[in-house]
XYZ file of C-alpha atoms in Angstrom:
737
model
C 11.257 1.788 54.392
C 13.598 3.282 56.195
C 13.540 0.346 59.132
C 13.552 -2.527 55.916
C 16.920 -0.286 55.337
C 18.414 -0.834 58.520
C 17.451 -4.389 58.857
C 18.680 -5.611 55.120
C 22.135 -3.713 56.179
C 22.285 -4.689 58.976
C 21.602 -7.553 58.562
C 24.031 -7.993 54.718
C 26.507 -6.538 57.512
C 26.588 -9.544 60.116
C 27.203 -11.544 57.940
C 29.916 -10.317 55.334
C 32.478 -8.188 57.248
C 34.277 -7.852 60.227
C 34.336 -4.486 62.113
C 38.571 -4.839 61.424
C 37.982 -4.205 58.127
C 36.096 -1.100 58.117
C 36.615 3.016 58.695
C 39.435 1.346 61.157
C 36.906 -0.753 63.135
C 34.102 1.978 63.894
C 31.356 -0.316 62.541
C 29.192 2.714 63.476
C 29.773 4.214 60.827
C 30.625 1.409 57.886
C 26.311 0.541 59.228
C 25.826 5.094 58.682
C 27.753 4.918 54.523
C 25.815 1.782 54.248
C 22.756 3.050 54.743
C 23.607 6.308 52.952
C 24.589 4.416 49.800
C 21.106 1.744 49.395
C 19.303 5.431 50.185
C 21.118 7.143 47.356
C 20.706 3.228 44.649
C 16.980 3.715 46.308
C 15.775 6.491 45.424
C 17.700 6.442 41.784
C 15.652 3.167 41.566
C 12.161 5.158 41.805
C 13.162 7.853 39.922
C 13.589 5.498 37.096
C 10.666 4.289 37.532
C 8.517 7.576 38.441
C 10.525 8.727 34.723
C 9.203 5.690 32.263
C 7.896 7.616 29.192
C 5.204 6.320 27.554
C 5.365 6.049 23.703
C 3.901 7.695 21.216
C 3.074 6.051 18.263
C 3.199 8.551 14.987
C 2.250 8.995 11.728
C 4.165 11.588 9.538
C 0.976 13.571 6.766
C 1.800 15.043 3.802
C 3.326 18.926 3.472
C 2.333 20.790 6.798
C 1.186 17.228 8.350
C 4.854 16.115 8.721
C 4.917 17.138 12.639
C 7.099 13.908 14.123
C 10.600 16.689 13.377
C 8.380 19.502 14.386
C 7.293 18.167 18.020
C 9.276 14.931 18.900
C 13.171 16.048 19.638
C 10.541 17.737 22.531
C 9.132 15.082 23.631
C 12.718 13.593 24.001
C 13.540 16.102 26.797
C 14.213 14.686 30.453
C 10.910 16.458 31.882
C 8.882 14.778 29.889
C 6.921 11.815 29.997
C 6.357 11.145 26.127
C 8.561 10.289 23.991
C 8.129 9.761 19.848
C 7.782 6.141 17.409
C 8.120 7.273 14.048
C 6.567 4.654 12.096
C 5.569 4.671 7.928
C 1.448 4.403 8.679
C -1.103 3.949 10.860
C -1.744 0.110 10.379
C 1.666 -0.107 11.265
C 1.644 1.367 14.606
C -2.135 -1.204 15.270
C 1.263 -3.265 15.170
C 3.662 -1.638 17.432
C 1.566 -0.950 19.995
C -0.214 -4.479 19.856
C 3.995 -6.620 19.743
C 4.295 -3.455 23.206
C 6.895 -1.391 21.010
C 5.345 1.877 21.578
C 2.129 2.161 23.559
C -1.127 4.975 22.664
C -1.684 6.400 18.701
C -4.425 8.257 17.202
C -6.618 5.924 14.863
C -9.885 6.529 12.373
C -12.520 4.661 12.290
C -11.725 2.526 10.048
C -8.362 2.121 11.313
C -10.336 0.827 14.476
C -12.144 -2.126 11.595
C -9.222 -2.866 10.474
C -8.110 -3.296 14.106
C -10.037 -5.923 15.423
C -10.704 -7.931 12.340
C -7.744 -8.517 12.801
C -7.085 -9.133 16.538
C -5.869 -6.722 17.626
C -5.962 -5.724 20.979
C -6.152 -1.968 22.442
C -8.704 0.301 25.052
C -9.535 3.235 23.532
C -9.164 6.419 25.706
C -10.197 9.271 23.988
C -12.443 10.914 21.610
C -10.503 13.836 19.174
C -13.726 16.189 18.005
C -14.415 18.939 16.213
C -17.020 20.557 18.339
C -17.468 19.377 21.865
C -20.913 19.096 21.258
C -21.448 16.017 18.222
C -21.059 12.279 19.377
C -19.728 11.501 16.039
C -17.764 12.875 13.257
C -20.938 13.012 10.806
C -24.379 11.586 10.299
C -26.093 10.356 7.335
C -29.897 11.107 6.309
C -31.912 10.767 3.688
C -33.605 13.791 2.364
C -37.005 14.103 0.308
C -39.043 16.683 -0.807
C -42.047 16.124 -0.347
C -43.827 16.300 -4.066
C -42.088 13.560 -4.151
C -44.699 11.768 -2.507
C -41.971 9.410 -1.090
C -43.354 8.189 2.183
C -41.666 4.637 2.712
C -38.873 3.347 1.114
C -40.984 1.554 -1.323
C -41.495 4.586 -3.015
C -38.127 5.247 -4.055
C -38.768 3.090 -7.128
C -38.939 5.434 -9.826
C -37.627 8.748 -8.215
C -34.927 10.995 -8.968
C -32.087 10.576 -7.107
C -29.150 13.003 -6.062
C -25.868 11.232 -4.912
C -23.047 13.579 -3.403
C -20.734 11.749 -5.978
C -17.307 9.519 -5.695
C -14.188 11.356 -5.557
C -12.508 12.115 -2.138
C -13.244 8.893 -0.447
C -10.849 9.661 2.351
C -13.709 11.502 4.199
C -16.108 9.222 2.426
C -15.450 6.208 1.958
C -17.350 3.945 -0.398
C -18.370 1.963 2.473
C -20.551 4.712 3.872
C -21.309 6.728 0.450
C -22.753 3.989 -0.834
C -24.856 2.994 2.572
C -28.602 4.862 1.189
C -28.452 2.261 -1.718
C -27.027 -1.147 -0.347
C -29.593 -0.650 1.920
C -33.166 0.069 -0.177
C -31.895 -1.375 -3.548
C -32.187 -5.201 -4.710
C -28.816 -5.869 -5.424
C -27.990 -7.637 -8.589
C -24.752 -10.278 -9.017
C -25.136 -11.966 -13.365
C -21.728 -13.675 -13.432
C -20.938 -11.711 -16.711
C -20.995 -8.424 -15.168
C -17.880 -6.733 -13.160
C -18.569 -6.435 -9.338
C -18.986 -2.075 -9.563
C -21.122 -2.682 -12.978
C -23.939 -5.179 -11.325
C -23.755 -2.217 -8.704
C -24.618 0.668 -11.016
C -26.650 -1.254 -13.144
C -28.954 -2.000 -10.064
C -28.790 1.187 -8.838
C -29.967 3.019 -13.378
C -32.892 -0.108 -12.784
C -34.376 0.956 -9.270
C -33.795 4.663 -10.135
C -35.600 6.272 -12.469
C -32.439 9.174 -13.402
C -29.626 10.049 -10.405
C -26.719 12.388 -10.404
C -23.750 10.552 -9.544
C -20.701 12.526 -10.390
C -17.087 11.223 -9.965
C -15.390 8.601 -10.875
C -17.254 5.331 -10.767
C -13.915 3.203 -11.045
C -10.482 4.135 -11.384
C -9.662 3.751 -14.611
C -10.981 6.432 -17.354
C -11.491 4.011 -20.817
C -13.829 1.608 -18.123
C -15.365 4.995 -16.664
C -16.593 6.274 -19.235
C -17.932 3.164 -21.320
C -20.289 2.713 -18.154
C -21.379 6.137 -17.865
C -22.422 5.616 -21.852
C -23.986 2.288 -20.833
C -25.909 3.555 -18.372
C -26.549 7.643 -19.081
C -29.777 8.045 -16.350
C -27.142 7.725 -13.964
C -25.793 10.805 -15.168
C -29.080 12.266 -16.238
C -30.143 14.859 -13.467
C -26.131 16.192 -13.634
C -24.747 19.892 -14.480
C -22.781 18.001 -17.634
C -24.594 14.613 -18.677
C -22.660 13.232 -20.232
C -18.778 14.302 -18.130
C -20.617 13.810 -15.100
C -17.341 14.604 -13.179
C -15.599 15.804 -9.850
C -16.239 19.392 -11.347
C -19.941 18.966 -11.842
C -22.728 21.071 -9.872
C -24.012 19.062 -7.988
C -20.409 16.997 -7.378
C -19.473 17.195 -4.087
C -21.580 16.504 -0.266
C -23.572 20.256 -0.981
C -23.950 19.127 -4.540
C -26.624 16.377 -4.399
C -28.251 18.978 -1.624
C -28.573 21.797 -4.629
C -29.236 19.074 -7.111
C -32.762 18.408 -4.319
C -33.745 22.098 -3.885
C -32.919 23.065 -7.290
C -35.372 21.194 -8.621
C -34.093 18.300 -10.277
C -34.296 15.405 -7.555
C -36.952 13.860 -5.687
C -34.323 12.046 -2.700
C -31.034 12.711 -1.675
C -28.321 11.569 0.642
C -26.626 13.854 2.676
C -24.332 14.527 5.834
C -26.454 16.430 8.139
C -24.263 18.674 9.320
C -24.111 19.615 6.070
C -28.962 19.695 5.802
C -29.463 22.301 8.702
C -26.471 24.858 7.108
C -28.032 24.667 3.281
C -31.661 24.767 4.899
C -31.076 27.979 7.173
C -31.902 25.830 10.838
C -27.838 26.542 11.624
C -26.361 29.491 9.001
C -29.459 32.180 7.783
C -32.412 31.220 5.627
C -30.879 30.579 1.978
C -34.467 30.929 0.417
C -35.412 27.530 1.707
C -38.336 26.648 2.530
C -37.100 23.345 4.815
C -41.615 22.658 4.999
C -41.441 21.379 1.486
C -38.929 18.668 2.799
C -39.073 15.844 5.318
C -36.513 12.915 6.443
C -36.966 9.589 5.343
C -36.255 6.990 7.765
C -34.742 3.701 7.709
C -38.364 2.523 9.449
C -39.782 4.027 6.455
C -41.308 6.680 8.575
C -40.729 10.737 7.418
C -40.451 13.367 10.004
C -40.069 17.264 9.928
C -36.803 18.099 9.273
C -35.817 20.722 12.191
C -36.978 17.442 13.873
C -34.894 17.679 17.269
C -33.973 13.894 16.853
C -34.047 13.368 13.798
C -33.305 9.740 11.763
C -29.726 9.094 10.701
C -29.039 5.652 8.631
C -25.323 5.289 9.867
C -23.209 7.136 11.655
C -19.242 8.069 11.414
C -17.811 7.627 14.668
C -14.723 9.960 15.665
C -10.638 9.216 15.441
C -9.641 8.190 19.081
C -6.351 7.749 20.587
C -6.424 3.079 20.994
C -3.469 2.313 23.992
C -2.220 -0.610 25.033
C -4.554 -2.700 27.772
C -2.086 -2.088 30.773
C -1.053 1.453 30.689
C -4.712 2.794 29.170
C -5.634 4.213 31.933
C -2.543 6.214 32.547
C -2.321 7.678 29.310
C -4.981 8.493 28.770
C -4.956 9.846 32.772
C -2.136 12.230 30.230
C -4.290 13.042 27.771
C -6.896 14.198 29.786
C -4.263 16.458 31.489
C -2.461 18.613 28.156
C -5.648 20.737 27.430
C -4.602 24.921 28.343
C -0.137 23.473 28.822
C 1.751 26.089 28.273
C 3.336 26.342 24.659
C 6.557 25.817 25.147
C 5.894 22.283 27.284
C 6.494 19.114 26.508
C 2.716 18.572 26.909
C 1.078 21.505 24.099
C 4.079 19.287 21.667
C 2.206 15.888 22.612
C -0.926 17.595 22.208
C -0.185 19.393 18.797
C 1.495 15.457 17.778
C -2.206 14.317 18.877
C -4.775 17.061 16.954
C -3.457 18.714 14.451
C -7.066 19.166 13.036
C -9.264 18.274 15.819
C -10.070 20.652 19.096
C -11.241 18.772 21.869
C -9.396 15.357 23.269
C -13.288 14.245 24.942
C -12.903 11.418 27.670
C -13.644 7.970 27.277
C -15.098 6.868 30.704
C -13.889 4.072 31.047
C -10.926 3.163 28.506
C -13.753 1.561 25.874
C -13.281 -1.722 24.484
C -13.263 -1.408 20.179
C -16.103 -3.364 19.409
C -17.816 -1.376 22.012
C -17.895 1.723 21.367
C -18.123 0.969 17.579
C -21.896 -0.572 18.865
C -22.647 2.397 19.722
C -22.262 4.409 16.237
C -25.716 2.511 14.261
C -25.242 1.091 11.120
C -21.149 1.967 11.122
C -20.591 -1.758 11.904
C -23.760 -2.676 9.451
C -22.171 -0.955 7.067
C -19.351 -2.852 6.468
C -21.322 -5.942 6.695
C -23.333 -5.881 3.678
C -23.226 -9.164 1.791
C -21.706 -8.738 -2.219
C -22.657 -11.654 -4.746
C -22.840 -15.302 -3.686
C -20.540 -17.297 -4.412
C -18.494 -14.277 -3.765
C -15.775 -12.801 -6.284
C -12.504 -13.310 -4.959
C -8.428 -12.116 -5.756
C -6.160 -14.410 -4.722
C -2.595 -13.236 -4.745
C 0.790 -15.752 -4.098
C 2.799 -14.465 -1.473
C 6.106 -16.669 -1.524
C 7.650 -15.403 2.669
C 5.282 -15.142 5.813
C 6.773 -10.733 5.751
C 4.455 -11.153 2.382
C 1.557 -12.774 3.375
C 1.142 -10.658 6.241
C 2.212 -7.254 4.151
C -0.745 -8.661 1.768
C -2.867 -10.013 4.704
C -3.781 -6.258 6.043
C -3.531 -5.192 2.307
C -6.906 -7.337 2.471
C -8.096 -5.345 5.459
C -7.466 -2.599 4.476
C -9.047 -2.824 1.004
C -12.591 -4.283 3.089
C -12.933 -1.270 5.598
C -12.878 1.155 1.990
C -15.730 -0.766 0.544
C -13.092 -2.724 -1.692
C -14.540 -5.187 -4.078
C -13.723 -8.077 -5.494
C -13.051 -9.313 -1.733
C -9.044 -9.933 -1.081
C -7.247 -13.313 -0.421
C -2.874 -14.657 0.287
C -2.075 -17.720 0.216
C 1.293 -18.648 0.309
C 3.415 -21.209 -1.657
C 7.197 -21.670 -1.297
C 8.913 -19.311 -4.072
C 7.685 -17.562 -7.323
C 8.152 -20.703 -9.733
C 5.866 -21.998 -7.850
C 3.669 -19.442 -7.655
C 3.789 -19.785 -11.424
C 2.994 -22.760 -10.997
C -0.925 -22.457 -8.545
C -1.821 -19.090 -10.822
C -1.168 -21.839 -14.180
C -3.308 -24.301 -12.064
C -6.198 -22.007 -10.750
C -5.094 -22.076 -6.509
C -3.960 -18.678 -7.494
C -5.476 -15.727 -8.800
C -2.434 -12.879 -9.446
C 1.863 -12.749 -8.179
C 3.442 -9.656 -7.718
C 6.843 -10.244 -10.447
C 10.270 -9.087 -10.813
C 11.319 -9.060 -15.435
C 14.451 -12.445 -15.030
C 11.431 -13.357 -14.220
C 8.525 -12.315 -17.240
C 9.873 -14.714 -19.888
C 9.135 -17.587 -17.494
C 6.582 -16.578 -16.994
C 4.994 -16.214 -20.344
C 6.765 -19.077 -21.685
C 5.904 -22.195 -19.351
C 2.965 -21.053 -17.280
C 0.908 -19.020 -20.016
C 1.184 -16.046 -18.201
C 0.150 -12.253 -18.697
C 0.669 -9.170 -17.304
C -1.839 -6.998 -15.930
C -0.826 -4.482 -14.531
C 2.934 -3.004 -13.581
C 4.514 -0.960 -11.210
C 5.519 2.269 -12.841
C 8.731 4.767 -11.519
C 10.832 7.477 -12.520
C 13.340 6.636 -15.413
C 15.866 7.309 -12.692
C 14.678 4.143 -10.790
C 13.706 1.935 -13.982
C 15.054 -1.449 -14.002
C 17.434 -0.711 -17.134
C 20.096 -3.202 -17.982
C 23.546 -2.278 -18.611
C 27.069 -3.870 -19.842
C 29.752 -3.210 -16.999
C 33.300 -3.199 -17.193
C 35.972 -2.466 -15.460
C 37.415 0.975 -15.479
C 40.818 1.037 -18.049
C 39.587 -2.422 -20.368
C 40.369 -2.510 -23.295
C 36.459 -3.394 -24.172
C 35.245 0.100 -25.826
C 31.724 -1.560 -27.423
C 29.688 -4.759 -27.616
C 31.723 -5.722 -30.092
C 34.446 -5.707 -28.674
C 33.180 -8.657 -26.006
C 34.189 -11.209 -28.525
C 35.528 -13.714 -26.426
C 34.759 -11.791 -22.546
C 34.062 -14.289 -20.022
C 30.514 -12.810 -19.319
C 29.149 -12.633 -15.950
C 25.013 -13.169 -15.968
C 23.100 -12.601 -12.448
C 19.835 -15.959 -14.161
C 19.740 -17.900 -17.205
C 16.697 -16.382 -18.849
C 16.420 -12.694 -16.799
C 16.061 -9.419 -18.438
C 19.360 -9.835 -18.558
C 20.359 -12.375 -20.560
C 17.656 -11.279 -23.288
C 18.727 -7.587 -23.294
C 22.098 -9.053 -23.703
C 21.155 -11.662 -26.931
C 18.299 -9.252 -28.141
C 21.624 -6.523 -28.090
C 23.967 -9.246 -30.176
C 21.788 -10.040 -32.278
C 20.825 -6.309 -33.045
C 24.500 -6.207 -34.317
C 24.219 -9.841 -36.612
C 27.078 -11.102 -33.156
C 25.159 -14.399 -33.078
C 21.953 -15.747 -34.625
C 19.004 -17.440 -33.621
C 20.876 -20.622 -32.205
C 20.659 -18.825 -28.966
C 22.287 -20.748 -26.714
C 25.417 -22.871 -28.532
C 25.896 -19.117 -30.517
C 26.655 -16.471 -27.539
C 28.886 -20.496 -25.513
C 30.754 -19.651 -29.077
C 30.768 -15.715 -28.690
C 31.524 -15.493 -25.036
C 34.870 -16.958 -23.208
C 34.453 -19.002 -20.526
C 31.871 -17.017 -18.291
C 28.995 -17.330 -15.762
C 25.108 -17.573 -16.314
C 23.657 -19.695 -13.017
C 20.615 -21.738 -13.842
C 21.969 -22.514 -17.184
C 22.229 -26.878 -17.450
C 22.384 -26.900 -21.484
C 25.668 -29.506 -22.095
C 26.148 -27.613 -25.595
C 26.755 -24.879 -23.240
C 29.553 -25.779 -20.863
C 31.258 -23.088 -21.651
C 28.885 -20.795 -20.668
C 28.991 -21.808 -16.825
C 32.554 -22.699 -16.042
C 33.495 -19.415 -14.125
C 30.372 -19.717 -11.944
C 30.896 -20.310 -8.117
C 27.846 -20.410 -5.250
C 28.341 -16.419 -4.077
C 27.536 -15.390 -8.031
C 23.915 -15.509 -8.314
C 21.555 -12.450 -8.966
C 23.176 -8.727 -9.706
C 25.505 -8.396 -6.331
C 27.000 -11.693 -7.664
C 27.150 -10.834 -11.350
C 29.290 -7.983 -10.131
C 31.354 -9.605 -7.113
C 31.896 -11.973 -10.172
C 33.358 -8.918 -11.902
C 34.749 -6.770 -8.801
C 36.973 -10.305 -8.634
C 38.878 -10.695 -11.753
C 36.625 -13.883 -12.752
C 34.509 -11.902 -15.331
C 35.590 -9.575 -18.163
C 32.286 -8.363 -18.121
C 28.762 -8.055 -16.440
C 25.288 -7.519 -17.780
C 23.102 -5.860 -14.307
C 20.765 -3.494 -13.807
C 22.122 -0.018 -13.395
C 20.976 0.473 -9.633
C 22.583 -2.497 -8.835
C 25.708 -0.960 -9.190
C 25.607 1.323 -6.808
C 24.669 -1.265 -3.878
C 27.393 -3.180 -4.613
C 29.425 -0.080 -4.020
C 28.086 0.943 -0.809
C 27.118 -2.515 1.193
C 28.284 -2.902 3.913
C 29.095 -6.572 4.327
C 31.458 -7.029 1.202
C 33.515 -9.990 2.448
C 34.724 -11.392 -0.886
C 38.336 -12.621 -2.434
C 40.648 -9.447 -3.931
C 38.369 -7.869 -3.414
C 39.712 -3.292 -2.891
C 37.975 -0.091 -3.877
C 40.287 -0.298 -7.012
C 37.960 -3.079 -7.984
C 34.686 -1.935 -8.048
C 36.077 1.820 -10.003
C 33.668 0.498 -13.363
C 31.853 1.496 -15.863
C 29.462 1.447 -18.277
C 29.824 0.003 -22.437
C 27.998 2.997 -24.422
C 29.019 2.272 -28.083
C 31.776 3.570 -29.784
C 30.955 6.594 -31.507
C 27.535 7.150 -29.086
C 25.834 7.838 -32.161
C 22.372 8.963 -33.513
C 22.987 9.807 -29.036
C 22.099 5.962 -28.474
C 20.941 4.872 -25.041
C 23.737 2.785 -23.152
C 21.731 0.461 -21.826
C 20.748 -2.315 -23.170
C 16.736 -2.591 -21.636
C 14.825 -0.964 -19.744
C 11.362 -2.659 -17.464
C 9.035 -1.215 -14.687
C 11.190 -3.289 -11.629
C 7.795 -5.547 -11.236
C 4.323 -6.581 -12.978
C 1.155 -8.332 -12.235
C 0.836 -11.442 -14.095
C -2.218 -12.983 -13.980
C -3.516 -15.952 -16.169
C -3.936 -15.635 -20.400
C -7.374 -17.478 -20.059
C -8.558 -14.978 -17.558
C -12.138 -13.594 -19.612
C -11.885 -9.618 -19.375
C -15.232 -9.064 -17.074
C -12.239 -10.549 -14.689
C -9.926 -8.403 -15.387
C -11.630 -5.299 -15.409
C -12.877 -5.929 -12.222
C -9.080 -7.027 -10.608
C -7.491 -4.259 -12.383
C -10.415 -2.028 -10.399
C -9.635 -3.066 -7.241
C -5.114 -2.277 -7.653
C -5.660 0.841 -9.080
C -8.357 1.860 -5.621
C -5.647 0.320 -3.600
C -3.051 2.701 -5.299
C -5.521 5.748 -4.972
C -5.804 5.622 -1.208
C -2.499 3.146 0.360
C -0.089 5.060 -2.635
C 2.028 7.142 -3.087
C -0.176 9.808 -3.419
C -2.329 8.909 -1.004
C -5.899 11.466 0.009
C -5.973 11.057 3.830
C -3.984 13.248 6.264
C -2.000 10.451 7.029
C -1.667 7.436 5.556
C -3.386 4.145 6.961
C -1.683 1.568 4.839
C 1.978 2.130 2.945
C 1.493 -0.694 0.038
C 4.491 1.317 -1.396
C 7.561 1.276 1.588
C 9.070 -0.478 3.707
C 7.502 -2.919 5.531
C 7.915 -3.437 9.527
C 11.275 -2.830 8.683
C 12.082 -4.609 5.723
C 12.587 -3.595 2.068
C 10.684 -4.134 -1.255
C 8.559 -6.481 0.396
C 5.517 -7.457 -2.176
C 5.953 -4.161 -4.776
C 8.321 -2.103 -4.670
C 8.971 0.659 -2.120
C 10.152 3.134 -5.030
C 7.334 2.536 -7.009
C 4.924 5.499 -7.548
C 1.667 4.264 -9.788
C 0.139 1.331 -10.571
C -0.580 1.218 -13.985
C -1.993 -1.099 -16.943
C 0.968 0.143 -19.446
C 4.844 0.377 -18.132
C 5.058 3.411 -19.188
C 4.921 6.347 -16.227
C 3.510 9.178 -18.354
C 2.226 8.473 -21.550
C 5.273 11.316 -23.154
C 7.798 8.930 -21.562
C 10.251 7.171 -24.866
C 12.409 6.069 -23.334
C 14.401 3.408 -25.362
C 14.298 -0.574 -25.684
C 11.708 -1.971 -23.897
C 12.065 -5.324 -22.481
C 8.511 -5.630 -23.377
C 9.379 -5.221 -26.873
C 13.020 -7.571 -26.874
C 10.638 -10.673 -25.652
C 8.747 -10.293 -28.077
C 11.861 -10.105 -30.396
C 13.928 -13.139 -29.641
C 10.955 -15.324 -29.494
C 10.044 -14.065 -32.680
C 13.794 -14.894 -33.748
C 13.042 -18.143 -32.181
C 9.748 -18.693 -33.969
C 11.762 -17.984 -37.198
C 14.652 -20.516 -36.505
C 12.249 -23.228 -35.535
C 9.820 -22.002 -38.713
C 13.197 -21.547 -41.185
C 14.504 -25.393 -40.805
C 10.829 -26.598 -40.966
C 10.119 -24.771 -44.430
C 13.878 -25.627 -45.666
C 12.927 -29.132 -45.014
C 9.353 -29.017 -46.962
C 10.577 -26.442 -50.416
C 13.222 -29.644 -50.500
C 10.850 -31.789 -50.755
C 8.139 -30.127 -52.465
C 10.906 -29.610 -55.122
C 11.708 -33.024 -55.262
C 7.916 -33.662 -55.818
C 7.941 -31.788 -58.329
C 10.193 -32.615 -60.351
C 9.779 -36.227 -60.350
C 6.161 -35.907 -61.525
C 7.671 -33.505 -63.754
C 9.173 -36.690 -64.895
């Protein structure tokens, strides 16, 4: 290096410098200075290379598992080799690693299946174990009572089955929970039954009795209906009617107690629960293990205390996955973390990696996902059991590349957690084309905003399957907004005012129509009477010639809530009908470049009634932020299947997710973008528009639409009835003469 540096400086000087211009003609001194300068620059460059930081992708969990704020600042210090990148969920971390925006992170076995299906290229460097001597997170076995004379799978028909139950899917996915039944029970695919009921019916027909406690589906009414229809699957439970998560035989050890209490003949259980239950690891439990055996997948049986017990399926440990090019270096760093000083960056990194694990085991060499999962008996097979033929699929219609991308990850997440029917994602140009696709049976379900609900119902014969429900503060509440100091005190004062609407036929338009009709200020000839009531206004999208007055004030940027508020702020309009949430968004917008914009121009007030008697609300309507629309002609069976799928997805990936960290965030920013597919503020999906049964907020939009449609219908009916009445009267008079 030194020889090269001397040659480089001498060569450069011979080409570019004259001795008379350097250090008083002293070429030796100048060469020495240049060499020192080059050494300094080279050392700085080498230092930067050696100080390269590797980026760990961190996902904050619930409550005490929010670790980024606690541990990441220490990693930002200069002596650390690692820095944090905080992501919204584990699949977000996978995408960041794939795109080169992060270098490594912690992932579960289910995440790895999703990564494989999405062609994410990573290498696995380390396993995170509870115990260093356990090769898998858990192993699942079938335990039979010897008195039941079960020697092979064929002997299981008509026997009594003890199942751990449902309700803790973060630890025990439905794929693994149902693995035994999927292996021994012939599936059924009755076209008039939901997929869930087909599975329940097949199990009910195969076993004589069972205890399968907990929610079979996530819709309470439907869950009760299924348990009432197939009571033998609850007949071994402590409470045969409720069959709930409070049952004495619910849970991991519950299935074993069901067996050893003498209620059942066979139990599906985790091997690490079997050993203490039968006294192999924690003292005698008063149960004779010689009365029970392991039923093996190869149609044999073996003693419970076998040194190599036969298992049906295993769950691999969580792992550290890294970018292929950096996997070896990251493995070296991770493997060196043990016994680090508690104040060091290494200890803080270890706390980020293993909040609930105790051993970091090296995978030598770093391993591909496929090779790692193939070591886990039955795990990949569990994710590929055949479903009904022809397969049932719920086709979600999307309208942008980012919506389609999020939908695709939602599909993968649903698949690895055993949610059926499968999802598919179909892209259209816009919401109208999606509604056409649903109407033509080319797609099945579409998320729409309140503005599109009337069009969906009226023009495409769609209906609502479920709603995105939010607390009152986040509901879509339509209000009439004026400037402070205006002469308007109540709705009736708006006659002759210049009105600004987001869009024709949307929630703001219909809510204003309803408010005026309720006060008998207009009738049922809506467009003409709205044009007569208001002065020159802007209603984007209206085309009727008789309503020319309603688009006179429109400009190119007056569409949507922001456009309507711009119309008001600029002084062109006197009143804007918009969502209350949009007011603060408009005030806080960083890119406002409107003519006549000033702080005074956004000094708005919401119009209430003058006296506000009887605590009347200031809003004109309220609606959920969004709702899922389907064909009105969809069968009840299809509706049950589809609603159950999305309620399950909400339970797994919504705001109340059950895992320590979320695999996939249904509600929240996606790749930095807001309100993709679902709204960020959504708290829960429900088949009714209210958040709680105690919700008594007045003026729901669905009711307003019904009232307006009745007005339309009654107007048409009244005209026809009047003509028929006159004709009938004339005929009656003529006949009487």
